[in-house]
Coordinates of C-alpha atoms and ligand atoms in Angstrom, one line a residue:
M483 CA -27.2 -73.2 -22.0
T484 CA -23.6 -72.1 -21.8
T485 CA -22.8 -68.8 -19.8
D486 CA -19.9 -66.6 -19.5
K487 CA -18.3 -66.0 -16.2
P488 CA -19.3 -62.5 -14.8
T489 CA -16.8 -59.9 -15.8
T490 CA -17.3 -57.2 -13.0
T491 CA -17.9 -57.4 -9.4
N492 CA -21.5 -57.3 -8.7
P493 CA -22.5 -55.6 -5.7
D494 CA -26.2 -57.3 -5.6
P495 CA -26.1 -61.0 -5.8
L496 CA -29.6 -61.1 -7.2
I497 CA -28.5 -58.9 -10.1
F498 CA -26.8 -61.4 -12.5
T499 CA -24.2 -59.6 -14.6
G500 CA -22.7 -62.4 -16.3
H501 CA -23.7 -62.1 -20.0
D502 CA -24.1 -59.3 -22.3
S503 CA -22.9 -55.8 -20.9
P504 CA -22.8 -55.7 -17.5
D505 CA -24.6 -52.3 -17.6
T506 CA -27.7 -54.1 -19.1
Y507 CA -28.2 -56.4 -16.1
S508 CA -27.2 -53.9 -13.4
A509 CA -29.8 -51.6 -14.7
I510 CA -32.8 -53.7 -13.4
P511 CA -33.5 -51.8 -10.1
S512 CA -32.7 -54.1 -7.3
A513 CA -35.4 -56.0 -5.3
G514 CA -37.6 -53.7 -3.3
Q515 CA -39.8 -50.8 -3.8
L516 CA -39.8 -49.2 -7.1
P517 CA -41.5 -45.7 -6.3
A518 CA -43.3 -44.0 -9.3
T519 CA -40.8 -41.0 -9.1
Q520 CA -38.0 -43.5 -9.7
I521 CA -40.0 -45.0 -12.8
H522 CA -40.7 -41.7 -14.0
Q523 CA -37.0 -40.7 -13.8
M524 CA -36.1 -43.9 -15.5
L525 CA -38.6 -43.4 -18.3
Q526 CA -37.3 -40.0 -18.9
Q527 CA -33.7 -41.1 -19.0
Q528 CA -34.3 -44.2 -21.2
W529 CA -37.2 -43.0 -23.5
G530 CA -36.6 -39.4 -23.4
E531 CA -38.7 -36.3 -22.5
A532 CA -40.8 -36.2 -25.9
L533 CA -42.2 -40.0 -25.5
L534 CA -42.6 -39.3 -21.8
Q535 CA -44.8 -36.4 -22.5
R536 CA -46.7 -38.3 -25.2
L537 CA -47.5 -41.0 -22.4
H538 CA -48.6 -38.2 -20.1
V539 CA -51.0 -37.0 -22.8
I540 CA -52.4 -40.6 -23.3
G541 CA -52.8 -40.9 -19.6
R542 CA -54.7 -37.7 -19.3
T543 CA -56.9 -38.3 -22.0
A544 CA -57.8 -41.8 -21.0
A545 CA -58.3 -40.8 -17.4
A546 CA -60.7 -38.0 -18.5
L547 CA -62.7 -40.5 -20.3
G548 CA -62.6 -42.7 -17.1
T549 CA -60.6 -45.5 -18.7
P550 CA -57.1 -45.8 -17.2
A551 CA -54.1 -46.6 -19.5
Y552 CA -51.0 -48.5 -18.5
L553 CA -47.7 -49.5 -20.2
V554 CA -47.7 -53.3 -20.4
G555 CA -46.1 -56.5 -21.5
G556 CA -42.8 -56.6 -23.4
C557 CA -41.9 -53.0 -23.3
V558 CA -42.0 -52.9 -19.4
R559 CA -39.9 -55.9 -19.3
D560 CA -37.5 -54.4 -21.9
F561 CA -37.4 -51.0 -19.9
L562 CA -36.6 -52.7 -16.6
Q563 CA -33.7 -54.2 -18.3
N564 CA -32.7 -50.8 -19.9
R565 CA -32.9 -52.5 -23.3
P566 CA -34.5 -50.5 -26.1
A567 CA -38.3 -51.6 -26.6
P568 CA -39.1 -52.4 -30.1
D569 CA -43.0 -51.9 -29.5
I570 CA -44.5 -49.6 -27.2
D571 CA -47.9 -51.5 -26.0
L572 CA -50.5 -49.7 -23.9
A573 CA -53.4 -51.5 -22.3
I574 CA -56.6 -49.4 -21.9
E575 CA -59.4 -50.4 -19.2
G576 CA -62.1 -49.5 -21.5
D577 CA -63.1 -48.2 -24.9
V578 CA -59.7 -48.1 -26.8
R579 CA -61.2 -46.3 -29.8
A580 CA -62.4 -43.5 -27.6
V581 CA -59.1 -43.0 -26.1
A582 CA -57.2 -43.3 -29.4
E583 CA -59.7 -40.9 -31.1
A584 CA -59.3 -38.4 -28.4
C585 CA -55.5 -38.5 -28.6
S586 CA -55.7 -38.1 -32.2
T587 CA -57.7 -34.9 -32.0
E588 CA -54.7 -33.2 -30.0
P589 CA -53.3 -30.4 -32.2
S590 CA -50.2 -32.8 -32.8
G591 CA -50.9 -34.4 -36.0
V592 CA -51.4 -37.8 -34.4
Q593 CA -53.1 -40.2 -36.5
C594 CA -55.1 -43.1 -35.2
T595 CA -56.0 -46.3 -36.8
Y596 CA -58.7 -48.4 -35.0
H597 CA -58.9 -52.2 -36.1
P598 CA -62.6 -53.1 -34.7
H599 CA -61.9 -56.9 -35.1
F600 CA -59.2 -57.0 -32.6
G601 CA -60.4 -54.1 -30.6
T602 CA -56.9 -52.4 -31.0
A603 CA -55.6 -48.9 -32.3
I604 CA -52.5 -47.5 -33.4
L605 CA -51.3 -44.1 -32.7
Q606 CA -49.1 -42.6 -35.4
Y607 CA -47.0 -39.7 -34.7
P608 CA -45.9 -37.2 -37.1
D609 CA -42.2 -38.0 -36.8
G610 CA -43.2 -41.9 -37.6
F611 CA -43.2 -43.2 -33.9
Q612 CA -46.1 -45.3 -33.3
L613 CA -47.7 -46.8 -30.0
D614 CA -50.2 -49.7 -30.0
L615 CA -53.2 -49.6 -27.8
A616 CA -55.4 -52.7 -26.7
R617 CA -58.3 -53.3 -24.3
C618 CA -57.4 -54.8 -21.2
R619 CA -59.0 -58.5 -21.5
I620 CA -59.7 -61.7 -20.1
E621 CA -59.0 -64.7 -22.0
H622 CA -60.7 -68.1 -21.5
Y623 CA -59.1 -71.1 -23.3
P624 CA -62.1 -73.5 -24.4
A625 CA -59.6 -76.3 -25.1
P626 CA -56.0 -77.0 -24.8
A627 CA -54.2 -75.2 -27.8
A628 CA -57.3 -73.7 -29.0
L629 CA -57.3 -69.9 -29.7
P630 CA -58.5 -68.2 -26.7
E631 CA -62.3 -66.5 -26.2
V632 CA -61.9 -63.2 -25.2
Q633 CA -63.9 -60.5 -23.2
P634 CA -63.3 -57.0 -21.8
G635 CA -61.3 -57.0 -18.3
D636 CA -59.2 -54.7 -16.0
I637 CA -55.5 -54.5 -15.9
Q638 CA -55.2 -57.2 -13.3
T639 CA -57.1 -59.6 -15.3
D640 CA -55.0 -58.6 -18.4
L641 CA -51.9 -59.3 -16.5
I642 CA -52.9 -62.8 -15.4
R643 CA -53.9 -63.9 -18.9
R644 CA -50.2 -63.6 -20.0
D645 CA -47.5 -65.9 -20.6
F646 CA -44.5 -65.3 -18.1
T647 CA -44.2 -63.2 -15.0
I648 CA -41.5 -61.1 -16.8
N649 CA -44.4 -60.0 -19.4
A650 CA -47.0 -59.4 -16.8
M651 CA -45.8 -56.2 -15.4
A652 CA -47.5 -52.7 -16.1
I653 CA -46.9 -49.1 -15.3
S654 CA -49.9 -46.7 -14.7
L655 CA -50.0 -43.6 -17.0
D656 CA -52.7 -42.0 -14.9
P657 CA -52.1 -38.6 -13.9
E658 CA -53.0 -39.1 -10.4
K659 CA -50.6 -42.2 -10.0
F660 CA -48.2 -41.8 -13.1
G661 CA -45.4 -44.2 -12.9
D662 CA -47.0 -46.6 -10.3
F663 CA -45.6 -50.1 -11.1
L664 CA -47.8 -53.3 -11.2
D665 CA -46.1 -56.5 -10.6
P666 CA -48.4 -59.0 -9.1
Y667 CA -46.5 -61.8 -10.1
G668 CA -43.0 -61.0 -9.2
G669 CA -41.7 -60.4 -12.6
R670 CA -39.0 -57.9 -11.7
M671 CA -37.7 -60.4 -9.1
D672 CA -37.6 -63.1 -12.0
L673 CA -35.7 -60.7 -14.1
Q674 CA -33.1 -60.3 -11.4
R675 CA -32.9 -63.8 -10.7
R676 CA -32.9 -64.6 -14.6
L677 CA -35.8 -67.0 -14.2
L678 CA -38.7 -67.7 -16.6
R679 CA -41.8 -68.6 -14.9
V680 CA -45.4 -69.2 -16.0
L681 CA -48.2 -67.5 -14.2
H682 CA -50.3 -70.7 -13.8
P683 CA -50.1 -74.5 -14.3
L684 CA -52.4 -74.6 -17.5
S685 CA -50.3 -72.0 -19.3
F686 CA -48.5 -74.4 -21.8
L687 CA -51.5 -76.5 -22.2
D688 CA -53.6 -73.3 -23.1
D689 CA -51.3 -72.2 -25.6
P690 CA -48.1 -74.2 -26.6
T691 CA -46.8 -71.4 -28.6
R692 CA -45.8 -70.1 -25.1
I693 CA -43.0 -73.1 -24.9
L694 CA -41.3 -71.5 -28.0
R695 CA -41.7 -68.0 -27.0
G696 CA -40.3 -68.8 -23.7
L697 CA -37.3 -70.4 -25.4
R698 CA -36.7 -67.1 -27.4
F699 CA -36.9 -65.3 -24.1
A700 CA -34.7 -67.4 -22.4
V701 CA -32.0 -67.1 -25.2
R702 CA -32.6 -63.3 -25.5
F703 CA -32.4 -62.6 -21.8
Q704 CA -30.3 -65.4 -20.6
L705 CA -33.0 -66.8 -18.5
Q706 CA -33.4 -70.3 -16.9
L707 CA -36.5 -72.1 -16.6
E708 CA -37.9 -72.0 -13.1
T709 CA -38.2 -75.5 -11.6
G710 CA -42.1 -75.4 -11.4
T711 CA -42.2 -74.3 -15.0
R712 CA -39.8 -77.0 -16.0
G713 CA -42.1 -79.5 -14.6
L714 CA -45.1 -78.0 -16.5
L715 CA -42.9 -77.9 -19.8
E716 CA -42.2 -81.8 -19.3
G717 CA -46.0 -82.5 -18.4
A718 CA -47.2 -80.7 -21.6
L719 CA -44.5 -82.5 -23.8
T720 CA -45.8 -86.0 -22.2
Q721 CA -49.1 -85.0 -23.3
D722 CA -47.8 -84.3 -26.8
I723 CA -49.4 -80.8 -26.7
F724 CA -47.7 -79.6 -30.0
A725 CA -49.8 -82.2 -31.8
R726 CA -52.9 -80.1 -31.2
L727 CA -51.3 -76.8 -32.6
S728 CA -52.0 -76.0 -36.2
G729 CA -49.0 -76.2 -38.5
A730 CA -49.3 -72.5 -39.2
R731 CA -49.0 -71.5 -35.6
L732 CA -46.3 -73.9 -34.9
W733 CA -44.3 -72.9 -38.1
R734 CA -44.8 -69.1 -37.1
E735 CA -43.1 -69.5 -33.8
L736 CA -40.2 -71.8 -35.2
K737 CA -39.6 -69.0 -37.9
Y738 CA -39.1 -66.6 -35.2
L739 CA -36.7 -69.0 -33.5
L740 CA -34.8 -69.6 -36.7
E741 CA -34.4 -65.9 -37.2
L742 CA -32.7 -65.4 -33.9
S743 CA -29.1 -63.8 -34.6
D744 CA -27.9 -66.5 -31.9
L745 CA -29.4 -69.3 -33.4
P746 CA -26.7 -71.6 -32.0
A747 CA -27.6 -70.6 -28.7
A748 CA -31.2 -71.3 -29.3
L749 CA -30.7 -74.6 -30.6
E750 CA -28.8 -75.5 -27.5
E751 CA -31.7 -74.5 -25.5
L752 CA -34.1 -76.3 -27.8
D753 CA -31.9 -79.5 -26.8
A754 CA -32.0 -78.8 -23.3
W755 CA -35.7 -78.4 -23.4
Q756 CA -35.8 -81.6 -25.3
L757 CA -37.8 -80.0 -28.4
W758 CA -35.9 -81.6 -31.3
P759 CA -39.0 -83.4 -32.4
L760 CA -40.6 -80.3 -33.5
L761 CA -37.7 -79.7 -36.1
R762 CA -36.5 -83.2 -37.0
P763 CA -37.2 -86.9 -35.8
T764 CA -33.9 -87.4 -34.0
R765 CA -31.5 -85.5 -31.8
P766 CA -28.7 -84.3 -33.8
E767 CA -25.0 -84.7 -33.0
L768 CA -25.1 -81.2 -31.6
E769 CA -21.6 -79.8 -32.0
A770 CA -21.3 -80.6 -35.7
L771 CA -24.8 -79.2 -36.2
L772 CA -24.0 -76.1 -34.5
A773 CA -20.8 -75.4 -36.4
Q774 CA -22.7 -76.1 -39.7
I775 CA -25.5 -73.5 -38.6
Q776 CA -22.7 -71.0 -37.8
R777 CA -21.3 -71.6 -41.1
G778 CA -24.7 -71.5 -42.8
Q779 CA -25.2 -68.0 -41.2
Q780 CA -21.9 -66.8 -42.4
E781 CA -22.8 -67.8 -46.1
I782 CA -26.3 -66.1 -45.8
N783 CA -24.2 -62.9 -44.8
W784 CA -21.8 -63.5 -47.7
F785 CA -24.8 -63.6 -50.0
H786 CA -26.6 -60.5 -48.6
Y787 CA -23.5 -58.5 -48.8
H788 CA -23.0 -59.4 -52.3
F789 CA -26.5 -59.3 -53.3
P790 CA -28.1 -56.8 -51.4
D791 CA -31.3 -56.5 -53.6
E792 CA -31.9 -60.1 -53.8
N793 CA -34.3 -62.1 -51.9
L794 CA -33.1 -65.1 -50.0
C795 CA -35.3 -67.3 -47.7
D796 CA -32.7 -67.6 -44.9
T797 CA -34.9 -70.0 -43.0
A798 CA -34.8 -72.5 -46.0
V799 CA -31.2 -72.5 -45.7
L800 CA -31.2 -73.3 -42.2
L801 CA -34.0 -76.0 -42.5
T802 CA -32.1 -77.5 -45.3
I803 CA -28.9 -77.7 -42.9
L804 CA -31.1 -79.2 -40.0
W805 CA -32.5 -81.8 -42.2
R806 CA -29.5 -82.9 -44.1
D807 CA -28.9 -85.9 -42.1
S808 CA -32.8 -86.8 -41.5
P809 CA -34.9 -89.0 -43.5
W810 CA -36.4 -87.1 -46.4
A811 CA -40.0 -88.2 -45.5
A812 CA -39.4 -86.4 -42.1
A813 CA -38.9 -83.3 -43.9
E814 CA -41.7 -83.7 -46.2
K815 CA -44.1 -84.3 -43.4
R816 CA -43.4 -81.1 -41.6
L817 CA -43.5 -79.1 -44.8
H818 CA -46.9 -80.6 -45.5
Y819 CA -48.1 -78.6 -42.6
W820 CA -46.1 -75.6 -42.4
P821 CA -47.0 -72.7 -44.6
L822 CA -43.5 -72.2 -46.0
A823 CA -43.1 -70.9 -49.6
G824 CA -40.1 -72.5 -51.2
G825 CA -40.7 -75.8 -49.3
R826 CA -40.7 -77.8 -52.4
H827 CA -37.2 -76.5 -53.3
I828 CA -36.0 -77.8 -50.0
L829 CA -37.2 -81.3 -50.6
S830 CA -35.7 -81.4 -54.2
D831 CA -32.4 -80.0 -52.8
L832 CA -32.3 -82.6 -50.1
H833 CA -32.7 -85.4 -52.8
L834 CA -29.7 -83.8 -54.7
L835 CA -27.4 -82.7 -51.9
S836 CA -25.8 -86.0 -51.1
E837 CA -24.7 -86.6 -54.8
M838 CA -23.2 -83.1 -55.3
P839 CA -19.8 -83.4 -53.7
V840 CA -18.8 -86.4 -55.9
A841 CA -20.5 -85.0 -59.0
L842 CA -18.5 -81.6 -58.4
A843 CA -15.3 -83.4 -58.1
K844 CA -16.0 -85.3 -61.4
A845 CA -17.0 -82.3 -63.3
S846 CA -14.4 -81.5 -65.9
H847 CA -15.5 -78.2 -67.4
P848 CA -16.8 -74.8 -65.7
S849 CA -20.1 -75.2 -67.7
A850 CA -20.3 -78.8 -65.9
V851 CA -19.7 -77.3 -62.6
A852 CA -22.2 -74.4 -63.2
R853 CA -25.0 -76.9 -64.2
L854 CA -24.7 -78.7 -61.2
W855 CA -24.7 -75.7 -59.0
E856 CA -27.7 -74.6 -61.1
S857 CA -29.7 -77.9 -60.2
L858 CA -29.9 -76.5 -56.7
S859 CA -32.0 -73.8 -55.3
L860 CA -30.1 -70.6 -53.9
P861 CA -30.8 -71.8 -50.2
G862 CA -29.7 -75.3 -51.2
I863 CA -26.5 -74.0 -52.6
L864 CA -25.6 -72.1 -49.2
A865 CA -26.7 -75.0 -47.3
L866 CA -24.1 -77.2 -49.1
L867 CA -21.4 -74.6 -48.7
A868 CA -22.1 -74.8 -44.9
E869 CA -20.7 -78.2 -45.0
Y870 CA -17.6 -76.9 -45.9
P871 CA -14.9 -74.6 -44.8
E872 CA -15.0 -71.1 -45.6
T873 CA -11.9 -71.4 -47.6
G874 CA -11.6 -74.4 -49.7
A875 CA -12.4 -75.7 -53.2
I876 CA -16.3 -76.3 -52.9
T877 CA -16.9 -73.0 -51.3
E878 CA -14.7 -71.0 -54.0
S879 CA -16.5 -73.0 -56.6
G880 CA -20.1 -72.2 -55.1
H881 CA -19.2 -68.5 -54.8
Y882 CA -17.6 -68.2 -58.2
Y883 CA -20.8 -69.7 -59.6
L884 CA -23.0 -67.4 -57.7
L885 CA -20.9 -64.5 -58.5
K886 CA -19.8 -65.0 -62.1
Q887 CA -21.8 -67.6 -63.7
R888 CA -25.4 -67.6 -62.4
G889 CA -26.6 -64.8 -64.4
L890 CA -24.7 -65.6 -67.7
T891 CA -26.9 -66.5 -70.5
S892 CA -26.2 -67.3 -74.4
P893 CA -25.4 -64.0 -76.1
L894 CA -27.5 -65.4 -79.1
N895 CA -31.2 -66.3 -78.6
G896 CA -33.6 -68.5 -80.7
K897 CA -34.5 -65.8 -83.0
D898 CA -30.8 -64.8 -83.7
L899 CA -30.2 -68.3 -84.6
Q900 CA -33.1 -68.4 -86.9
A901 CA -32.1 -65.3 -88.6
M902 CA -28.8 -67.1 -89.3
G903 CA -30.6 -69.8 -91.0
L904 CA -31.0 -72.4 -88.4
A905 CA -34.4 -74.3 -88.5
P906 CA -36.7 -74.0 -85.6
G907 CA -37.0 -77.5 -83.4
P908 CA -35.3 -79.4 -80.9
Q909 CA -31.9 -79.2 -82.7
L910 CA -32.0 -75.5 -82.1
G911 CA -32.8 -75.9 -78.4
K912 CA -29.6 -78.2 -78.3
V913 CA -27.6 -75.4 -80.0
L914 CA -28.7 -72.7 -77.5
R915 CA -27.6 -75.0 -74.7
R916 CA -24.1 -75.4 -76.2
L917 CA -23.9 -71.8 -76.6
H918 CA -24.8 -71.2 -73.0
D919 CA -22.2 -73.9 -71.8
A920 CA -19.6 -72.2 -74.2
R921 CA -20.5 -68.9 -72.5
L922 CA -20.1 -70.7 -69.0
D923 CA -16.6 -72.0 -70.2
G924 CA -15.5 -68.7 -71.1
E925 CA -15.3 -69.5 -74.9
I926 CA -17.6 -66.8 -76.1
E927 CA -18.3 -63.3 -74.7
D928 CA -20.8 -61.8 -77.1
K929 CA -22.6 -62.1 -80.3
E930 CA -19.7 -61.8 -82.6
T931 CA -17.5 -64.2 -80.7
A932 CA -20.6 -66.8 -80.5
R933 CA -21.0 -66.5 -84.3
Q934 CA -17.4 -67.3 -84.6
W935 CA -17.7 -70.3 -82.5
L936 CA -20.8 -71.5 -84.4
I937 CA -18.7 -71.4 -87.5
R938 CA -15.9 -73.3 -85.7
Q939 CA -18.1 -76.1 -84.7
G940 CA -19.5 -76.5 -88.1
I941 CA -23.1 -75.3 -87.1
L942 CA -22.9 -72.3 -89.4
P943 CA -21.2 -72.3 -92.8
S944 CA -18.1 -70.5 -92.7
I945 CA -19.0 -67.8 -95.2
Q946 CA -22.3 -66.1 -94.3
P947 CA -24.5 -64.2 -96.9
Ligands
LIG874 N1 -48.6 -62.7 -24.8 C1 -48.9 -64.0 -24.1 N2 -49.1 -65.0 -24.8 C2 -48.7 -65.2 -26.1 C3 -48.4 -64.1 -26.9 C4 -48.3 -62.9 -26.3 O1 -49.3 -63.8 -22.9 N3 -48.8 -66.4 -26.8 C5 -48.6 -61.6 -24.0 C6 -47.3 -61.2 -23.3 O2 -47.5 -60.5 -22.2 C7 -46.3 -60.4 -24.3 C8 -47.3 -59.5 -24.9 O3 -48.6 -60.4 -25.1 O4 -45.5 -59.5 -23.4 C9 -47.0 -59.1 -26.4 O5 -46.6 -60.1 -27.1 P1 -45.5 -59.9 -28.2 O6 -45.6 -58.6 -28.9 O7 -45.5 -61.2 -29.1 O8 -44.2 -60.1 -27.4 P2 -43.3 -59.0 -26.5 O9 -43.5 -59.6 -25.0 O10 -43.9 -57.6 -26.6 O11 -41.9 -59.4 -27.0 P3 -41.1 -58.9 -28.1 O12 -40.1 -58.0 -27.5 O13 -40.6 -60.0 -28.8 O14 -41.9 -58.3 -29.0

């Protein structure tokens, strides 16, 4: 993985300040004690007094019910790095429903939704803010890559069931010890050293999705695989652990990966972790592929800018780019297992794309060019543009088609033509298609110019009744 040089003098060699804003990393409190008072102060500074008070209420309510509550997982990790936490997860040592319902009876307008199947609850505050509650649990994996069997546990067992040390930290909300920091596996030190470390040797075999989760964390937080964890990754790959994972679970993780804004960095990491077989049969020529991926992302952004209300499957664009130089059957095999809407279009595009540049160069009329673009799906068009410079004939042609020609239709429809005396049948279909081409070529604009064009072509008599 590429790393930038540190930009500021770093007073603490354990605190890496080489990527992103130096403030982000120097925010991780340095090794040693992290007293509850300091956590309290940091929570107030980062998350604000209102949220802090909400956490106090939950902590008090849970304690009154004899079921201690903790902040846990990704939000603690993000908090220690002074990064905004997208979701705030609470772990409850006991009856989640009772705590959630007790919190929602406070005269604060808090709504509670309990999901009995998962034993989780959501607290929804009047300002739209929400907190996720789950019961502390023990997980047992009956077989490699199988879904875990779950039973209630305490915070210690809840932390050890987790994927990485950086995600296995908690903060107590109990009024007696609010702000107590639980870090039994050294997650904070690993964050400071920028290391990604699993909690136990079977972690990747139990749940291979953790490999791809880990890769995402490595990219998001610029982490290196800790040596032992690298060995476990290699062992899991030797055992072909992903073969045991369902296509749906694998695709879910790959999709998250493809959605990372820093996808080129993620693919470099994928290369370093030797995970290409998940996406394609062979290792690509990396530099060229990354350049195309970046161009693809530019084209995706271009499209969203010009067509903000239109749906585009961004991942279909990226997969098409990733599979352009692979055997078609390899893409087909993957799409057979992955629940990806639009997979059929990717396969059809992969067939057509190789012919496109020559065909486009040969096309003599704007309508012929438009028909070629039209043969591709939207993601296929953007994937082709990604193979060419931002300014150049092919990109211009593709953009022109998308902006000007894509929505054009014939100004006269079948009914109009029949009203003008043309008989229904295949001949009528041909006329409609010629009218559409004439529109694409800019020869007609509206019904009147279309009618005159039909007369000029000898399709309608010059004098109409
Ligand atoms: N977790 C795990 N193994 C998994 C999935 C999740 O151990 N296969 C645990 C991790 O401790 C993680 C927590 O469940 O922190 C919540 O998972 P999730 O919400 O998916 O991730 P976050 O860590 O919260 O990170 P993100 O910012 O991506 O939401």
